[in-house]
Amino acid sequence: MASRTQIPTKNAALIAMIADEDTVTGFLLAGVGNVDVRRKTNYLIVDSKTTVKMIEDTFKEFTAKEDIAIVLISQYVANMIRFLVDSYSKPVPAILEIPSKDHPYDPARDSVLSRVKYLFSTESVARR
Amino acid sequence: MEEQEVNQSCENGRRNGEAEQEEDSALQFLDSIDSYLCLMDSLSSTLREGWLELASARHSMGISRITNVLLDLKPHSAATTIKVSSHVFESSSTEDPMVRQPHITLSKWSSFKDGKGCFGEAVAGEEEFKNKSQNPQLRHRNPSQFPEFQEAHTSSEGASLSADDEAKKERTKSLSVFGTLVSPKLRAAQHSFESVLEILVEIANKRSLLVWDALGMEDDGVPWWVLGW
């Protein structure tokens, strides 16, 4: 009963990235960069000029694409579109929040750990 | 009276068994959380290494040589990709006894150009290829007696060397975006980010196991949040 949704099998699926320049550059060095024939990339470099709307649109685009299996997003960027990230519930592509250079990893904001916290909360225990 | 006592002791035994099972599930769940947190720590430290190496490379090569302006926007496929498959787990549920969970495998420096197929598939990482190529060859007292074996061995060794060559080529191609002669720090950064990818794949798989373990602790069916990772 772990997954009622279909889990599509994919070979050679992509890793998409929404992060700062250094993080994206590093992952591109590791060979995950992809540019299709329409010159669309599988990454978005977030800087001071990037708007929240651009991040939202890119997130929606990446999570709707069938050839993407993982979306890496810096935690501080995910916080800008927190509602959208938290309301996402498909198994694939998986959303992984990663720390960034200037914003260390905050376990309190991790979606899995916050759900675990709920599981062990007094509310949840009282309901059982 | 005796029958009642027997029934009561059976009931107590059953409750004890269930309590033990719940405790086991809770322990397993806490172990999963602990390993998830360790993986996140490892991710943070490896990412920090990568950023530091990138900053050192930028310092030695010059700021203008490592910028996003130089990134290749010509159509090209990713050399490192992901394979998603579903693993089947047994469940105690009568509705759906066989549960499917997604499982991710990393495929590093694989090439799908010109129908060559996958060369660099590696779950554990580059070390597997290094081990294959460094393993001592079998000694044959009289190699001429086993020509087919020798041919097969040579061809498998050839295949692993070819995979190594292909991985090397793809790595060099990735680095060449920033120029022909690059700082060793940039190569080190590349290696760090490759390690980061491996950790991320482990984290992704661990998250799905966390969901599975959490299910073992839920009494009232599937909570809405376990449908995601």
Tab-separated table of C-alpha atoms in Angstrom, chain B residues 113-219:
chain	number	residue	atom	x	y	z
B	113	LYS	CA	25.233	8.390	-29.228
B	114	ASP	CA	25.401	6.481	-32.509
B	115	GLY	CA	23.690	3.478	-30.942
B	116	LYS	CA	26.751	2.611	-28.890
B	117	GLY	CA	24.699	1.646	-25.893
B	118	CYS	CA	25.505	2.157	-22.249
B	119	PHE	CA	29.197	2.035	-21.311
B	120	GLY	CA	29.516	3.766	-17.996
B	121	GLU	CA	26.759	2.222	-15.928
B	122	ALA	CA	27.888	2.304	-12.324
B	123	VAL	CA	25.841	2.015	-9.172
B	124	ALA	CA	28.739	2.193	-6.753
B	125	GLY	CA	30.733	4.632	-8.799
B	126	GLU	CA	34.000	4.911	-10.614
B	127	GLU	CA	35.718	2.489	-8.222
B	128	GLU	CA	33.988	-0.500	-9.852
B	129	PHE	CA	35.642	0.269	-13.164
B	130	LYS	CA	39.005	0.834	-11.537
B	131	ASN	CA	38.706	-2.526	-9.770
B	132	LYS	CA	37.799	-4.329	-12.975
B	133	SER	CA	40.754	-2.949	-14.878
B	134	GLN	CA	43.204	-3.462	-12.025
B	135	ASN	CA	42.258	-7.049	-11.199
B	136	PRO	CA	45.133	-9.442	-11.942
B	137	GLN	CA	44.681	-11.595	-14.994
B	138	LEU	CA	44.254	-15.326	-14.642
B	139	ARG	CA	47.462	-17.202	-15.315
B	140	HIS	CA	47.372	-19.945	-17.892
B	141	ARG	CA	50.179	-22.486	-18.072
B	142	ASN	CA	49.386	-23.167	-21.656
B	143	PRO	CA	47.295	-20.394	-23.119
B	144	SER	CA	47.257	-22.017	-26.554
B	145	GLN	CA	45.081	-24.843	-25.170
B	146	PHE	CA	42.231	-22.411	-24.361
B	147	PRO	CA	41.973	-19.991	-27.261
B	148	GLU	CA	38.245	-19.331	-26.746
B	149	PHE	CA	38.779	-18.534	-23.069
B	150	GLN	CA	41.634	-16.232	-23.923
B	151	GLU	CA	39.544	-14.504	-26.557
B	152	ALA	CA	36.597	-14.142	-24.159
B	153	HIS	CA	38.847	-12.831	-21.421
B	154	THR	CA	40.549	-10.387	-23.777
B	155	SER	CA	37.203	-9.179	-25.082
B	156	SER	CA	35.751	-8.650	-21.561
B	157	GLU	CA	38.917	-6.857	-20.514
B	158	GLY	CA	38.639	-4.881	-23.723
B	159	ALA	CA	35.028	-4.015	-22.918
B	160	SER	CA	35.915	-2.702	-19.442
B	161	LEU	CA	38.839	-0.716	-20.862
B	162	SER	CA	36.486	0.658	-23.480
B	163	ALA	CA	34.054	1.680	-20.721
B	164	ASP	CA	36.934	3.395	-18.915
B	165	ASP	CA	37.967	5.183	-22.101
B	166	GLU	CA	34.422	6.273	-22.767
B	167	ALA	CA	34.035	7.608	-19.209
B	168	LYS	CA	37.374	9.439	-19.550
B	169	LYS	CA	36.274	10.951	-22.850
B	170	GLU	CA	32.979	12.166	-21.407
B	171	ARG	CA	34.730	13.640	-18.367
B	172	THR	CA	37.207	15.503	-20.567
B	173	LYS	CA	34.365	16.746	-22.721
B	174	SER	CA	32.600	18.101	-19.634
B	175	LEU	CA	35.754	19.891	-18.524
B	176	SER	CA	36.526	21.225	-21.994
B	177	VAL	CA	33.613	23.677	-21.700
B	178	PHE	CA	35.967	25.683	-19.494
B	179	GLY	CA	38.989	25.437	-21.761
B	180	THR	CA	41.574	22.893	-22.868
B	181	LEU	CA	43.940	23.302	-19.945
B	182	VAL	CA	42.029	23.228	-16.701
B	183	SER	CA	43.146	23.411	-13.121
B	184	PRO	CA	43.467	20.112	-11.185
B	185	LYS	CA	41.072	21.709	-8.716
B	186	LEU	CA	38.391	21.721	-11.394
B	187	ARG	CA	38.927	17.993	-11.926
B	188	ALA	CA	38.711	17.495	-8.184
B	189	ALA	CA	35.450	19.474	-8.130
B	190	GLN	CA	34.126	17.227	-10.895
B	191	HIS	CA	34.981	14.166	-8.838
B	192	SER	CA	33.300	15.648	-5.742
B	193	PHE	CA	30.103	16.382	-7.599
B	194	GLU	CA	30.097	12.852	-9.009
B	195	SER	CA	30.203	11.617	-5.402
B	196	VAL	CA	27.374	14.012	-4.564
B	197	LEU	CA	25.261	12.396	-7.277
B	198	GLU	CA	25.847	8.954	-5.781
B	199	ILE	CA	24.826	10.206	-2.339
B	200	LEU	CA	21.721	11.849	-3.787
B	201	VAL	CA	20.636	8.580	-5.379
B	202	GLU	CA	21.081	6.834	-2.018
B	203	ILE	CA	19.030	9.567	-0.347
B	204	ALA	CA	16.263	9.210	-2.902
B	205	ASN	CA	16.073	5.455	-2.321
B	206	LYS	CA	16.290	5.916	1.442
B	207	ARG	CA	13.340	8.308	1.362
B	208	SER	CA	11.145	5.714	-0.298
B	209	LEU	CA	12.175	3.175	2.366
B	210	LEU	CA	11.339	5.724	5.066
B	211	VAL	CA	7.859	5.965	3.645
B	212	TRP	CA	7.592	2.179	3.684
B	213	ASP	CA	8.763	1.973	7.308
B	214	ALA	CA	6.373	4.754	8.286
B	215	LEU	CA	3.553	2.704	6.818
B	216	GLY	CA	4.458	-0.104	9.167
B	217	MET	CA	3.722	2.262	12.017
B	218	GLU	CA	0.432	3.626	10.710
B	219	ASP	CA	-2.701	1.878	11.889
